[in-house]
Coordinates of C-alpha atoms in Angstrom, one line a residue:
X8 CA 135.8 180.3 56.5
X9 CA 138.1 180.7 53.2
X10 CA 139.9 177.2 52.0
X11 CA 143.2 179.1 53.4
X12 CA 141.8 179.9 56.5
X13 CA 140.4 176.0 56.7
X14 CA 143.5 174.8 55.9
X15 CA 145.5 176.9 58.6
X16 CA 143.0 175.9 61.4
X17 CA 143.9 172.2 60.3
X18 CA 147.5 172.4 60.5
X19 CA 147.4 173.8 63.6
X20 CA 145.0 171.4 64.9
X21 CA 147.1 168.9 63.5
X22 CA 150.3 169.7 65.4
X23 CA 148.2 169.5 68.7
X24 CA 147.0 166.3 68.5
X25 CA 150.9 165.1 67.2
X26 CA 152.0 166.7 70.8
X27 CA 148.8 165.3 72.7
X28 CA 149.8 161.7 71.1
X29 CA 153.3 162.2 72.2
X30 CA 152.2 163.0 75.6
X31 CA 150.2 159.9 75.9
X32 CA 153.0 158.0 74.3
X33 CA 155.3 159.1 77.3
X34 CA 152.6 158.3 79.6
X35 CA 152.4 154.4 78.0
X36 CA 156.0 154.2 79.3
X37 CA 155.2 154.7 83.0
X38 CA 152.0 152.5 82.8
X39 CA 148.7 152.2 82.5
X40 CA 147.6 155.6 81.0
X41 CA 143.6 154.6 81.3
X42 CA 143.1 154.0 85.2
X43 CA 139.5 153.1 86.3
X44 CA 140.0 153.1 90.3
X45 CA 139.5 156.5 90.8
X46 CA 136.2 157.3 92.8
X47 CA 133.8 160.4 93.1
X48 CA 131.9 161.5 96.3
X49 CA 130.7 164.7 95.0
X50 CA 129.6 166.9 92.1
X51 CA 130.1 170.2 91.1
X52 CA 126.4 171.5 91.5
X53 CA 125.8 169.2 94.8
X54 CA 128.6 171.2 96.2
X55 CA 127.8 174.7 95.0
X56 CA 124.6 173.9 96.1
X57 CA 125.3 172.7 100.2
X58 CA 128.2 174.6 100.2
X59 CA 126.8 178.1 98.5
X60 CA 126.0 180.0 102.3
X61 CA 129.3 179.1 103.6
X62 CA 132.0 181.8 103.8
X63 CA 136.0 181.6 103.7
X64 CA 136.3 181.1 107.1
X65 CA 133.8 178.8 108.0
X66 CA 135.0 176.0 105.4
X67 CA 138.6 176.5 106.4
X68 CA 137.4 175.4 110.1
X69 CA 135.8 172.3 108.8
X70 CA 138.3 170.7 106.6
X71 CA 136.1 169.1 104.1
X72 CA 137.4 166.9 102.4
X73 CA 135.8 165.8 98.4
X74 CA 136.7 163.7 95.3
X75 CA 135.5 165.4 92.0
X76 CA 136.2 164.1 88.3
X77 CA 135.5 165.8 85.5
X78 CA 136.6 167.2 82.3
X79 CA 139.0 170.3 82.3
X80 CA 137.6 173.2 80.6
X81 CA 139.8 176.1 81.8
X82 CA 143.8 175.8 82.9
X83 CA 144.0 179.3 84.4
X84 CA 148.0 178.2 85.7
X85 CA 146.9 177.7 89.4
X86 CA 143.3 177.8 89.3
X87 CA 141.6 174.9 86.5
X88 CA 138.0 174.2 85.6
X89 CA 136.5 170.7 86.2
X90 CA 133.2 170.0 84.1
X91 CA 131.0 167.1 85.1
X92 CA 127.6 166.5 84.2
X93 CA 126.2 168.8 86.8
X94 CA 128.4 171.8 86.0
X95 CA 131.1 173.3 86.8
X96 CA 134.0 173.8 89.9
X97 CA 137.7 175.2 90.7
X98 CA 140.6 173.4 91.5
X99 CA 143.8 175.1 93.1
X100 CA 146.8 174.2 91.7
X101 CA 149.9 174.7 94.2
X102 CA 153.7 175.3 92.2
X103 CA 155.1 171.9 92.6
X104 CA 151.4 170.6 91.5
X105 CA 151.3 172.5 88.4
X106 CA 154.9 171.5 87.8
X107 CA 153.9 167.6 88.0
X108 CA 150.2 168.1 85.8
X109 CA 152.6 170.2 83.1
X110 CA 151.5 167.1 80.6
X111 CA 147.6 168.0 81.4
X112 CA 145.8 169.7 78.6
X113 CA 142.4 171.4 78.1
X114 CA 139.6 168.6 77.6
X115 CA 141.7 165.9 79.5
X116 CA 139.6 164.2 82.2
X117 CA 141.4 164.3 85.8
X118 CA 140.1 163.3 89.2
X119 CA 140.7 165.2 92.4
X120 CA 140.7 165.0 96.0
X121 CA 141.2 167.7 98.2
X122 CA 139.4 170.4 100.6
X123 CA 136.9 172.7 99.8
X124 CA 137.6 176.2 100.3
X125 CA 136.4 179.6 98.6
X126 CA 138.3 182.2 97.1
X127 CA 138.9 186.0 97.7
X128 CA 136.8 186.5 94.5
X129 CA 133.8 184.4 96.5
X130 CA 134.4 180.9 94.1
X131 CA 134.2 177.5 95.6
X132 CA 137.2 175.6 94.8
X133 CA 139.1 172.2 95.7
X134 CA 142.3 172.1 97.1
X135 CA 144.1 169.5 95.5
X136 CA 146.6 167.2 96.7
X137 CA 145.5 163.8 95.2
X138 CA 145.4 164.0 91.7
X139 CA 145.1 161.6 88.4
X140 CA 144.8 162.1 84.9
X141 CA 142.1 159.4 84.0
X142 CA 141.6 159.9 80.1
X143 CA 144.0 161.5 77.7
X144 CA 142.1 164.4 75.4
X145 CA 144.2 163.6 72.1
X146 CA 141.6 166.3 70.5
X147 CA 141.7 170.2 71.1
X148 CA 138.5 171.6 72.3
X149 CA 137.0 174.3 70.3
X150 CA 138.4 177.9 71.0
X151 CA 136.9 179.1 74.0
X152 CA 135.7 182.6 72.9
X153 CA 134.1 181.4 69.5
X154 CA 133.2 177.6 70.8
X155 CA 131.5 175.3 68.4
X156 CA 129.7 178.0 66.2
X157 CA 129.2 176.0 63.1
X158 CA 125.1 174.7 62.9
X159 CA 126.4 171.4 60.8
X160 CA 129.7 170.9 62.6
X161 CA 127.5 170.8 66.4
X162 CA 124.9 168.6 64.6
X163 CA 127.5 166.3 63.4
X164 CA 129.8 166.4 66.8
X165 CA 127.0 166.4 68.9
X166 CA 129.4 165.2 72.2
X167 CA 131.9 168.2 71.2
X168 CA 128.5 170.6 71.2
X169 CA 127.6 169.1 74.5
X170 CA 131.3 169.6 76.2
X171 CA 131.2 173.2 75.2
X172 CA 128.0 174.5 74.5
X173 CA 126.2 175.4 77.8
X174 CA 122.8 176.1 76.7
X175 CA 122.9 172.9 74.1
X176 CA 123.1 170.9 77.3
X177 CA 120.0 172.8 79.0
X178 CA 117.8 171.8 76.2
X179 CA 118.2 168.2 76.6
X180 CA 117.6 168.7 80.1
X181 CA 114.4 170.4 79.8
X182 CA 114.0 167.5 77.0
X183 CA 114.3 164.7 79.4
X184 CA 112.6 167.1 82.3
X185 CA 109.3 167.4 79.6
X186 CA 109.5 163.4 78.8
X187 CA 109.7 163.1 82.7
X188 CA 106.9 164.9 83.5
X189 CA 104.3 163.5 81.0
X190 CA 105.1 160.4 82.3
X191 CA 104.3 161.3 85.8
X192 CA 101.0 162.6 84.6
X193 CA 100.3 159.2 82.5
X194 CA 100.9 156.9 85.7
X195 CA 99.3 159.1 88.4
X196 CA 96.0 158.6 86.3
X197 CA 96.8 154.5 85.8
X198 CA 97.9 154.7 82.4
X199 CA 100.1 151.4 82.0
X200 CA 103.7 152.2 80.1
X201 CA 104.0 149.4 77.3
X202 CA 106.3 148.5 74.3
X203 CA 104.8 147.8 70.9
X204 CA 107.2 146.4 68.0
X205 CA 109.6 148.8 66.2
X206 CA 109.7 146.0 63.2
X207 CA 106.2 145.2 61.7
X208 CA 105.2 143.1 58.9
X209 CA 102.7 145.8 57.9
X210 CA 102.9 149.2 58.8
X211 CA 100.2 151.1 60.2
X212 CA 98.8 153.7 62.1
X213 CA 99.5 156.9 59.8
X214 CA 99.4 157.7 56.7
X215 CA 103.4 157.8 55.2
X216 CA 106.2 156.2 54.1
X217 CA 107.8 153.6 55.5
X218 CA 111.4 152.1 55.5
X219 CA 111.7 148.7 54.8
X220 CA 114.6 146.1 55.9
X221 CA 114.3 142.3 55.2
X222 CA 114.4 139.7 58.2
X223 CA 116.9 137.0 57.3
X224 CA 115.8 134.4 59.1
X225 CA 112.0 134.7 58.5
X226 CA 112.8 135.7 54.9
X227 CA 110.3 138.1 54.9
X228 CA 110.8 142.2 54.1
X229 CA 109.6 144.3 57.3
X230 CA 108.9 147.7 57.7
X231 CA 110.0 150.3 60.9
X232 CA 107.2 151.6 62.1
X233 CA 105.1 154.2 61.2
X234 CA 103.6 154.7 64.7
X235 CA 102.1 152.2 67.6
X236 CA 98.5 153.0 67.1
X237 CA 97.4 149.4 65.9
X238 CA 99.5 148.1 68.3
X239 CA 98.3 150.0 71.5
X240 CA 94.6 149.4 69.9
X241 CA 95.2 145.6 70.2
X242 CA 96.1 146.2 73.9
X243 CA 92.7 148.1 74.7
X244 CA 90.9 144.7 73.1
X245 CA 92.6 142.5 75.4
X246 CA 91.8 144.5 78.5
X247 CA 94.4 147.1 79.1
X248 CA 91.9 149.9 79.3
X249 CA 94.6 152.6 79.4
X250 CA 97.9 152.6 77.7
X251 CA 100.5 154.4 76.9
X252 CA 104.1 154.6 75.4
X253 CA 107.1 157.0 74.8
X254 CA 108.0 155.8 71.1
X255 CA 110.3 156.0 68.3
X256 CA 108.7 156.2 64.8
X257 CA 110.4 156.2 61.3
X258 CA 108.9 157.6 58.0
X259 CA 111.1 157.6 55.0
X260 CA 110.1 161.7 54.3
X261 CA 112.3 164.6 53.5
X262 CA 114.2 166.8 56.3
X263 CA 113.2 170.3 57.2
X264 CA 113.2 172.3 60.5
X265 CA 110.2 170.7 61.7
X266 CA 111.2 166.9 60.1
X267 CA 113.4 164.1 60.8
X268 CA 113.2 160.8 59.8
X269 CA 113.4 159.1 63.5
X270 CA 111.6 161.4 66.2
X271 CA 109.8 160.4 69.6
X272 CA 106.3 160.6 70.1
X273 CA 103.6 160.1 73.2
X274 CA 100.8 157.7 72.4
X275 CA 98.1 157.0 74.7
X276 CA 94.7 155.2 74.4
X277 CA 91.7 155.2 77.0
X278 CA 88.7 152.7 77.0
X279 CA 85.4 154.8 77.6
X280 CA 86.3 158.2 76.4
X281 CA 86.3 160.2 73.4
X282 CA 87.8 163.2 71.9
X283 CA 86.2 165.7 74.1
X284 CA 87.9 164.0 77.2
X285 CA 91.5 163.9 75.7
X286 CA 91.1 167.3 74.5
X287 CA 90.8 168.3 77.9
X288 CA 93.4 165.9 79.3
X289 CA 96.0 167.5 77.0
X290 CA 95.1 170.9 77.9
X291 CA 95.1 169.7 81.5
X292 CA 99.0 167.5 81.1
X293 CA 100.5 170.5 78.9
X294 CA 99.4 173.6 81.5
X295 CA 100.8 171.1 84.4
X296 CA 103.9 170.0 82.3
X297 CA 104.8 173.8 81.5
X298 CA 104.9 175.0 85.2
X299 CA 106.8 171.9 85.9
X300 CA 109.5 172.0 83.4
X301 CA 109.7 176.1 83.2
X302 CA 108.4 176.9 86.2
X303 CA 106.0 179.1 84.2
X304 CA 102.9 178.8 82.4
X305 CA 104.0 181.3 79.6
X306 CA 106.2 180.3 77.1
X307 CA 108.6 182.8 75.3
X308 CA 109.9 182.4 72.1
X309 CA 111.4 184.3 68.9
X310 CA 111.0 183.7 65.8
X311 CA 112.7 184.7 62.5
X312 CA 109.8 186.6 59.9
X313 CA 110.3 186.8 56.3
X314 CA 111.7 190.1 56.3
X315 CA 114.3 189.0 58.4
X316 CA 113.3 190.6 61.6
X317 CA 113.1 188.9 65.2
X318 CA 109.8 188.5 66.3
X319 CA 109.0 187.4 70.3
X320 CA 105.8 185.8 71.1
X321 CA 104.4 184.6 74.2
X322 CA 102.7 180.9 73.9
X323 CA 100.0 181.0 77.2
X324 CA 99.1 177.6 78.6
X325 CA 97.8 178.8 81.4
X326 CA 94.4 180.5 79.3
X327 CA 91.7 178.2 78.3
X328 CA 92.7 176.8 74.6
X329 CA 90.8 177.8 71.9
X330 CA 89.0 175.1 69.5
X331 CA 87.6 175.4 66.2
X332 CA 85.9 173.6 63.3
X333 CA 88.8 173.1 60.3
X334 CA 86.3 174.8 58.1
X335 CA 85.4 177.4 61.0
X336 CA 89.2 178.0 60.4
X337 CA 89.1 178.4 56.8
X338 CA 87.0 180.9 57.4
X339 CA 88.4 183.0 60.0
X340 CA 91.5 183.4 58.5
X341 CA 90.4 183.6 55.1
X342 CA 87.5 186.2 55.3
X343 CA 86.7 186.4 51.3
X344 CA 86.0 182.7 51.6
X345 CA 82.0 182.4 52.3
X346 CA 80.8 179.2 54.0
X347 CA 78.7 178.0 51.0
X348 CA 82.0 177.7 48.7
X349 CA 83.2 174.7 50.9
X350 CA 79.7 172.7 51.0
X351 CA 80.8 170.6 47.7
X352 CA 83.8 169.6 45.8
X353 CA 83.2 171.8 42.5
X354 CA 83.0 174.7 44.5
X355 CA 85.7 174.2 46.9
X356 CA 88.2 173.0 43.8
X357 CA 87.5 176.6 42.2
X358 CA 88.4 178.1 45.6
X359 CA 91.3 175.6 45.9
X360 CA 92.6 176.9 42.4
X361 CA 92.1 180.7 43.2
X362 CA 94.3 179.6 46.0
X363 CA 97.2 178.3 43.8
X364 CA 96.8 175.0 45.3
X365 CA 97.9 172.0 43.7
X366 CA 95.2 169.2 43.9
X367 CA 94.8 166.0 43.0
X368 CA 92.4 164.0 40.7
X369 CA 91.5 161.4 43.3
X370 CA 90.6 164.1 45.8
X371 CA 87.1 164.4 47.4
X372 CA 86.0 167.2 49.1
X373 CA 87.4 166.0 52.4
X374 CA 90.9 166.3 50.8
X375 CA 90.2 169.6 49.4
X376 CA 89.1 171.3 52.6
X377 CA 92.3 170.2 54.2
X378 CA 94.3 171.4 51.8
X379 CA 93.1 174.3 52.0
X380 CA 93.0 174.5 55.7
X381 CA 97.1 173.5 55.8
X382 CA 97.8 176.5 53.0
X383 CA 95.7 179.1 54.4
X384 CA 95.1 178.6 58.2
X385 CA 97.4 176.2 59.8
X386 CA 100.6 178.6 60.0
X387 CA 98.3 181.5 61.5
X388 CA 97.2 179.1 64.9
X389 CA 99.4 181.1 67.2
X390 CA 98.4 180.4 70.4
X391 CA 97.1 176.8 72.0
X392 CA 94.5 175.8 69.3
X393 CA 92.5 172.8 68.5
X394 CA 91.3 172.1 65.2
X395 CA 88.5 169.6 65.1
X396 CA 85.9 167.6 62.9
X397 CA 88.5 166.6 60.3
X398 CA 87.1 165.0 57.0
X399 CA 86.9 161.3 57.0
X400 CA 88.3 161.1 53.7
X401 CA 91.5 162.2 55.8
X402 CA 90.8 159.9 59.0
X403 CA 90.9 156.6 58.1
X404 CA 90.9 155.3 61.4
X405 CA 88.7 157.8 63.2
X406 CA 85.3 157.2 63.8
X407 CA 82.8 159.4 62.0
X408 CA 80.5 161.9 64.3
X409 CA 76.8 160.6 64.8
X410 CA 75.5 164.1 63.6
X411 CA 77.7 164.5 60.4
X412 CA 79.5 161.2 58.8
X413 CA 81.1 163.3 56.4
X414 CA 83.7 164.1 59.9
X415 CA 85.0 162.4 62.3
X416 CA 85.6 163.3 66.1
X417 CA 89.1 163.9 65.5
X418 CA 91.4 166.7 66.8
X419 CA 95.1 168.7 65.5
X420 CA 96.9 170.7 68.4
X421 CA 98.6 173.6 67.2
X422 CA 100.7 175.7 68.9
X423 CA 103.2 178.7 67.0
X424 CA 101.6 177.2 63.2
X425 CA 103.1 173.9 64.8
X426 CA 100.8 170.7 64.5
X427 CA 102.0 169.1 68.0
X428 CA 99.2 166.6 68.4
X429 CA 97.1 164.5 66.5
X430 CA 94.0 162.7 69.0
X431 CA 90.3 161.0 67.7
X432 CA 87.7 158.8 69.3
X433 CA 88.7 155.6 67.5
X434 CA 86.6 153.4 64.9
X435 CA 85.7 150.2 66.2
X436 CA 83.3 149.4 63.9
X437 CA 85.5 146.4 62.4
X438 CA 83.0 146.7 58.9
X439 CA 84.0 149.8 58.9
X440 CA 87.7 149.9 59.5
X441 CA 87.9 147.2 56.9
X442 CA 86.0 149.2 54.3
X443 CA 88.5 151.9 54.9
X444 CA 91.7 150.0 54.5
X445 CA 89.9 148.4 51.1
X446 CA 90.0 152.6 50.3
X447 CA 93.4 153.0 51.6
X448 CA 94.6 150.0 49.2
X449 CA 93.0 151.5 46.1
X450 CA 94.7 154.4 46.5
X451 CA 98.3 152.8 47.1
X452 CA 97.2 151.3 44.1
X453 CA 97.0 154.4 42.4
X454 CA 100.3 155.5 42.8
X455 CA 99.8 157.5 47.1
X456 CA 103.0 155.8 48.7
X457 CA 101.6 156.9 51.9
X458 CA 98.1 155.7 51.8
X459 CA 97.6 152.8 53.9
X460 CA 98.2 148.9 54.4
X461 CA 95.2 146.6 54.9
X462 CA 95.7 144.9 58.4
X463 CA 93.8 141.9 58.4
X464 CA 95.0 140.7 61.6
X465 CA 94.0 144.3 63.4
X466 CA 90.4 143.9 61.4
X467 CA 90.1 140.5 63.7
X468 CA 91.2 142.5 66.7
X469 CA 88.8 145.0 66.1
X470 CA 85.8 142.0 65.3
X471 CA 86.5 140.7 69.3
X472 CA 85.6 144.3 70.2
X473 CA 87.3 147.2 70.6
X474 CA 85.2 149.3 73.8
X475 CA 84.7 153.2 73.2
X476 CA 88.1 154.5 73.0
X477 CA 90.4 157.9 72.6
X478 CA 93.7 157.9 71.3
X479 CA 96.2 160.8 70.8
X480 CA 99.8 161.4 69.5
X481 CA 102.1 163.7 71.0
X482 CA 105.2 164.7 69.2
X483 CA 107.8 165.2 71.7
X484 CA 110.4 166.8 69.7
X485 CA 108.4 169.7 68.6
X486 CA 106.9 170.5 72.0
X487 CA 110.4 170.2 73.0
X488 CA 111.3 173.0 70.1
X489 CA 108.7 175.0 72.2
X490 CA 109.8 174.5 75.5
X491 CA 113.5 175.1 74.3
X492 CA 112.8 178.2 72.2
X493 CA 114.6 175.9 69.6
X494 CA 114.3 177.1 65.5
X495 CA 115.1 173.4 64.1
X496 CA 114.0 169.9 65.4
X497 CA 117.7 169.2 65.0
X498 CA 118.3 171.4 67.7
X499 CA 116.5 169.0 70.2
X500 CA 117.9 165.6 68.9
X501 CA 120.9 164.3 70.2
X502 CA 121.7 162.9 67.0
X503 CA 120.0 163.8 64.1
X504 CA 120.1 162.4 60.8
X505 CA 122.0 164.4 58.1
X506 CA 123.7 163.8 54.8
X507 CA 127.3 161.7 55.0
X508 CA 129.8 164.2 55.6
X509 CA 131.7 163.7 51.8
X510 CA 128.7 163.6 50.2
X511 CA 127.7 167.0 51.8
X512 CA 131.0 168.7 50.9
X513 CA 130.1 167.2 47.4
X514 CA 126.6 168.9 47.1
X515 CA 127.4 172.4 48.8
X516 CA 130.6 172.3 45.9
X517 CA 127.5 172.0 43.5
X518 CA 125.5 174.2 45.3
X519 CA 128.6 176.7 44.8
X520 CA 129.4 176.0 41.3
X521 CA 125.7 176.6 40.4
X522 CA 125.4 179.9 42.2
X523 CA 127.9 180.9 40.2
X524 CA 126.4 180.0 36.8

């Protein structure tokens, strides 16, 4: 949109809302122009729904008689749309009714009563002859035909994006219908739902980094969590054998498609299982959660390639998933690497190099052979994959395998070059752990911002004993991307986080000035 163009659209918006606020001003005179007695029996889809076999005729002889409120979409003279949270329905609008609603406008909020009836077209409608205008739009909605079109302006106005936007609406419904649905799964196998602190004095559980606030009365800083793990691990100790909770997580990290700094995650921990077992539960919870949610276990989406084209690929839950070593990956998808290359750090640095990628001085091997894994191999796990036996230089609080301490018994779901979850048997050797967080600390100390806290307190936990446990993280907003066929994790949260609104018009008039340079 041109700067002229812009400034027309404002103008005219402008005016609207002056004759809206005049309208509202008239309506002050009369009285209250906010009334809150008005009462709804029925929604739009409950009554396309019980209503949806009956013809003309047959509603005419029973004289039904509803009360609907909603938001009005459509003003078609006689005929108006009502949206409510279910959907959508007619109203009929008779001469001397349109004449008294005159001061109605598109976006207003009314409430009717009237019977139902059907149209020559075949369209349910109400017949109204009680009528109330219960909130004043002072805003105009969107034009119809384009909508709300603009990516930034829909993130920014998520509630206009919602009243207009059909399909933005069905993904948070199949959002809340996914979230639904794995909790289901978690309490039909006795999984207790918890809540572990949002505010911590130390942060832990990952490796990233965190945002800190200060706690006035304590006069302490505090940190928003990372993730619950520690927390959720100090439940297992003291007896809650399985746990789980729907969580909100906060790492101070850049923004991308796939990254925002608050997003919702699944944890869950079992006593007397390992990674084997939750690698099976997921595939189990995730084939189940599919058919519920979509009704299908195939999952359709498209995807932009670098070329620009529009590629479709079909995601199958419903096949057995595939797991692999992360060097068994490295080597599939990288077929002039040969096994021997990876066995030591000298050799897999060259390989790294060839690569063009960036290492650095404090990384082992471990380090190196995910690195490599994440540049060459990661993107390229299309359908349901897990990738297990991560390096324990990388898994600081997964327990190493009996067979090879160099890995652990740790597990990455991918799905589309998606990581979706991350799962382990857990270390609860408390030696152990605490020789790992010492590790964690020197490397804080050598400048890794992300590297880990030493948690004396979860050290002590861990000394009472922890039993044999698996614990996984899900992240819900990218198996929602899935689900939803969505391009940007911004697409599936409500509100996401973006720059202040003047200080984006500031950077893309940089932006601007530079392409021009």
């Amino acid at each position: 949109m041109t700067e002229q163009t812009h400034n027309v659209a404002q103008h005219e918006d402008n005016k609207l809302i002056a004759e809206r606020r005049a309208k509202l001003a008239e309506m002050r005179e009369q009285g209250n122009p906010f009334p809150n007695d008005f009462r709804r029996d029925s929604t739009a889809a409950e009554l396309q729904e019980k209503y949806a076999d009956k013809s003309k005729e047959e509603l005419e002889s029973m004289g039904i008689r509803v009360a609907i409120a909603g938001r009005m979409m459509l003003d078609r003279k006689a005929f108006k749309v009502v949206q409510d949270m279910t959907g959508r329905i007619q109203v009929y609008a008779s001469k001397d009714v349109q004449k008294e609603t005159r001061h109605w406008d598109l976006g207003d909020i009314i409430g009717v009563r009237g019977t139902l009836s059907r149209s020559g077209k075949g369209d349910l409608y109400v017949n109204m002859d009680e009528y109330v205008l219960l909130t004043k739009s002072l805003r105009p909605l969107p034009e119809k035909h384009k909508g709300l079109t603009d990516m930034e302006a829909r993130y920014r106005h998520r509630y206009v994006d919602l009243m207009v936007n059909e399909d933005t609406r069905k993904v948070f419904q199949t959002r809340t219908r996914l979230i639904n649905s794995m909790r289901n799964y978690f309490a039909e196998r006795g999984f207790m739902e918890v809540e572990t602190p949002m505010l911590q004095v130390i942060p832990g559980g990952a490796t990233a980094r965190p945002f800190v606030t200060h706690h006035n009365a304590l006069g302490i800083d505090m940190y928003l969590r990372i993730a619950p793990e520690l927390f959720l691990k100090r439940l297992v100790v003291g007896g809650f054998e399985r746990v789980f909770e729907i969580n909100r997580n906060f790492r101070n990290e850049g923004l991308s498609t796939r990254h925002n700094p608050e997003f919702t995650m699944v944890e869950f921990y079992q006593a007397y299982a390992d990674y084997n077992d939750l690698m099976d539960l997921t595939e189990d919870m995730l084939r189940r959660m599919t058919q519920e949610v979509l009704g299908t276990t195939t999952v359709v989406n498209t995807r932009e390639l670098p070329g620009g084209e529009v590629e479709t690929v079909e995601y199958d839950f419903g096949k057995p998933f595939d797991r692999m070593t992360v060097v068994d990956a490295i080597l599939r998808h990288n077929p002039d690497i040969q096994a021997g290359q990876l066995g030591d750090e000298v050799s897999a640095r060259h390989v790294a190099e060839r690569l063009g990628i960036k290492l650095k001085d404090t990384s082992g091997l471990g380090k190196v052979l995910t690195e490599i894994f994440e540049a060459t191999a990661e993107h390229l796990l299309v359908q349901p994959t897990f990738i297990t036996d991560y390096p324990k230089e990388v898994s600081p609080l997964a327990r190493c395998k009996d067979s090879d301490p160099f890995v652990t018994e740790r597990f990455e779901f991918f799905i589309g070059g998606r990581e979706i979850a991350n799962g382990f048997s857990e270390l609860n050797d408390a030696e152990d752990q605490a020789e790992r967080f010492r590790a964690q600390v020197a490397e804080k100390d050598a400048g890794d911002d992300e590297a880990m806290f030493y948690d004396d307190d979860y050290v002590m936990a861990l000394e009472y004993g922890l039993p044999p446990t698996a614990g996984e993280g899900i992240g819900i907003d990218r198996l929602a991307m899935l689900l939803t066929n969505s391009p940007s994790i911004r697409d599936v949260i409500l509100f996401p986080h973006m720059r202040p609104e003047h200080k984006a018009e500031h950077q893309k008039a940089a932006d601007d000035q530079e392409g021009t340079q």
